[in-house]
Amino acid sequence: MVKKNACVFISGEGSNLKNLLKRSRDYNFPISIKLVVSNNPEAKGLNFAKKYSIPCLIVNTSFRFFETGVLNYLKKYRINIICLAGYMKVISKKFLKSFNNQVINIHPSLLPKFKGLNTFKRILDKKEIKTGCTVHFVNEKLDGGRIIAQKSFYITINSNVSDLKKRTQVLEHIAYPEAIIKIFRANY
Ligand code: GAR
């Protein structure tokens, strides 16, 4: 099968990157990861990229024209899709347009609920009974693009932020690959 070229943007741990790297080795998985971009030179996830010999680009987001530099690299590696995986910076409207809106993201809540940061604490404060994760297309609105896949679980009594994070990430590692398959197999 002819795979699409993907670039994964990270800022931290990189557990979703690790999972996607593993999955992308499957003959049947529709993407091949060609580039990893991080705004954080200390991101642990960069170690996974190194392990799989994937080129990494560290960007300084305070530099005004950094997105132009990133776009050049995306062209160089013929990237078809960007997967945000714990990338904690907002992508500009101009960048999205230049890249034809082929950007997807994973968020640790059942969108449209709990957009933005500090998700788990807000979910607990609101005494939600159910939560989960969402994979969605990225548009100019924060966590607002079209939903591709969601997975959910019931919150147990006495859950804390760390439990919620763990349980959410187990589902993220299933939902992200599923969403990618859905996009390319079903022309979603
Ligand atoms: C993931 O849980 C992802 O949903 C979240 O960051 C974590 C990154 O984990 N993303 C956001 O909160 C985006 N708003 P990872 O670095 O281990 O993949």
mmCIF file of N, CA, C and O and ligand atoms in Angstrom, residues 13-16 85-86 88 106-108 169 172, ligand 1:
data_model
loop_
_atom_site.group_PDB
_atom_site.id
_atom_site.type_symbol
_atom_site.label_atom_id
_atom_site.label_comp_id
_atom_site.label_asym_id
_atom_site.label_seq_id
_atom_site.Cartn_x
_atom_site.Cartn_y
_atom_site.Cartn_z
ATOM 1 N N GLU A 13 5.914 14.382 26.689
ATOM 2 C CA GLU A 13 6.175 12.956 26.928
ATOM 3 C C GLU A 13 6.274 12.111 25.662
ATOM 4 O O GLU A 13 7.083 11.214 25.549
ATOM 5 N N GLY A 14 5.352 12.339 24.743
ATOM 6 C CA GLY A 14 5.405 11.628 23.466
ATOM 7 C C GLY A 14 4.837 10.219 23.474
ATOM 8 O O GLY A 14 5.176 9.410 22.609
ATOM 9 N N SER A 15 3.926 9.903 24.420
ATOM 10 C CA SER A 15 3.384 8.532 24.412
ATOM 11 C C SER A 15 2.535 8.290 23.157
ATOM 12 O O SER A 15 2.546 7.182 22.605
ATOM 13 N N ASN A 16 1.827 9.311 22.699
ATOM 14 C CA ASN A 16 1.056 9.137 21.450
ATOM 15 C C ASN A 16 1.984 9.016 20.253
ATOM 16 O O ASN A 16 1.726 8.221 19.337
ATOM 17 N N ALA A 85 0.275 15.796 18.701
ATOM 18 C CA ALA A 85 0.204 14.798 19.770
ATOM 19 C C ALA A 85 0.803 15.399 21.038
ATOM 20 O O ALA A 85 1.999 15.258 21.298
ATOM 21 N N GLY A 86 -0.035 16.150 21.758
ATOM 22 C CA GLY A 86 0.452 16.824 22.955
ATOM 23 C C GLY A 86 1.271 18.054 22.607
ATOM 24 O O GLY A 86 2.131 18.473 23.390
ATOM 25 N N MET A 88 1.581 21.786 22.593
ATOM 26 C CA MET A 88 0.866 22.743 23.439
ATOM 27 C C MET A 88 0.920 24.177 22.934
ATOM 28 O O MET A 88 0.866 25.118 23.716
ATOM 29 N N ILE A 106 -5.245 15.387 19.024
ATOM 30 C CA ILE A 106 -5.916 14.572 20.034
ATOM 31 C C ILE A 106 -6.064 15.406 21.297
ATOM 32 O O ILE A 106 -5.138 16.103 21.698
ATOM 33 N N HIS A 107 -7.262 15.342 21.876
ATOM 34 C CA HIS A 107 -7.553 16.159 23.062
ATOM 35 C C HIS A 107 -8.133 15.255 24.161
ATOM 36 O O HIS A 107 -8.981 14.407 23.883
ATOM 37 N N PRO A 108 -7.696 15.471 25.425
ATOM 38 C CA PRO A 108 -8.112 14.545 26.493
ATOM 39 C C PRO A 108 -9.474 14.840 27.124
ATOM 40 O O PRO A 108 -9.607 14.903 28.352
ATOM 41 N N GLN A 169 -5.314 8.196 28.522
ATOM 42 C CA GLN A 169 -4.243 7.904 27.553
ATOM 43 C C GLN A 169 -4.326 6.483 27.003
ATOM 44 O O GLN A 169 -3.977 6.262 25.841
ATOM 45 N N GLU A 172 -6.581 7.007 24.276
ATOM 46 C CA GLU A 172 -5.959 7.814 23.203
ATOM 47 C C GLU A 172 -5.138 6.934 22.268
ATOM 48 O O GLU A 172 -5.142 7.131 21.046
HETATM 49 C C1 GAR B 1 -2.333 13.804 25.588
HETATM 50 O O1 GAR B 1 -3.102 13.324 26.654
HETATM 51 C C2 GAR B 1 -3.143 14.745 24.727
HETATM 52 O O2 GAR B 1 -4.501 14.447 24.705
HETATM 53 C C3 GAR B 1 -2.898 16.059 25.413
HETATM 54 O O3 GAR B 1 -1.566 16.034 25.796
HETATM 55 C C4 GAR B 1 -1.205 14.694 26.113
HETATM 56 C C5 GAR B 1 0.108 14.392 25.460
HETATM 57 O O4 GAR B 1 0.596 13.163 25.879
HETATM 58 N N1 GAR B 1 -3.171 17.142 24.515
HETATM 59 C C6 GAR B 1 -3.729 18.278 24.896
HETATM 60 O O5 GAR B 1 -4.047 18.519 26.035
HETATM 61 C C7 GAR B 1 -3.943 19.265 23.772
HETATM 62 N N2 GAR B 1 -4.821 20.296 24.167
HETATM 63 P P1 GAR B 1 1.817 12.470 25.149
HETATM 64 O O6 GAR B 1 2.902 13.546 24.996
HETATM 65 O O7 GAR B 1 2.235 11.380 26.099
HETATM 66 O O8 GAR B 1 1.335 11.965 23.823
#
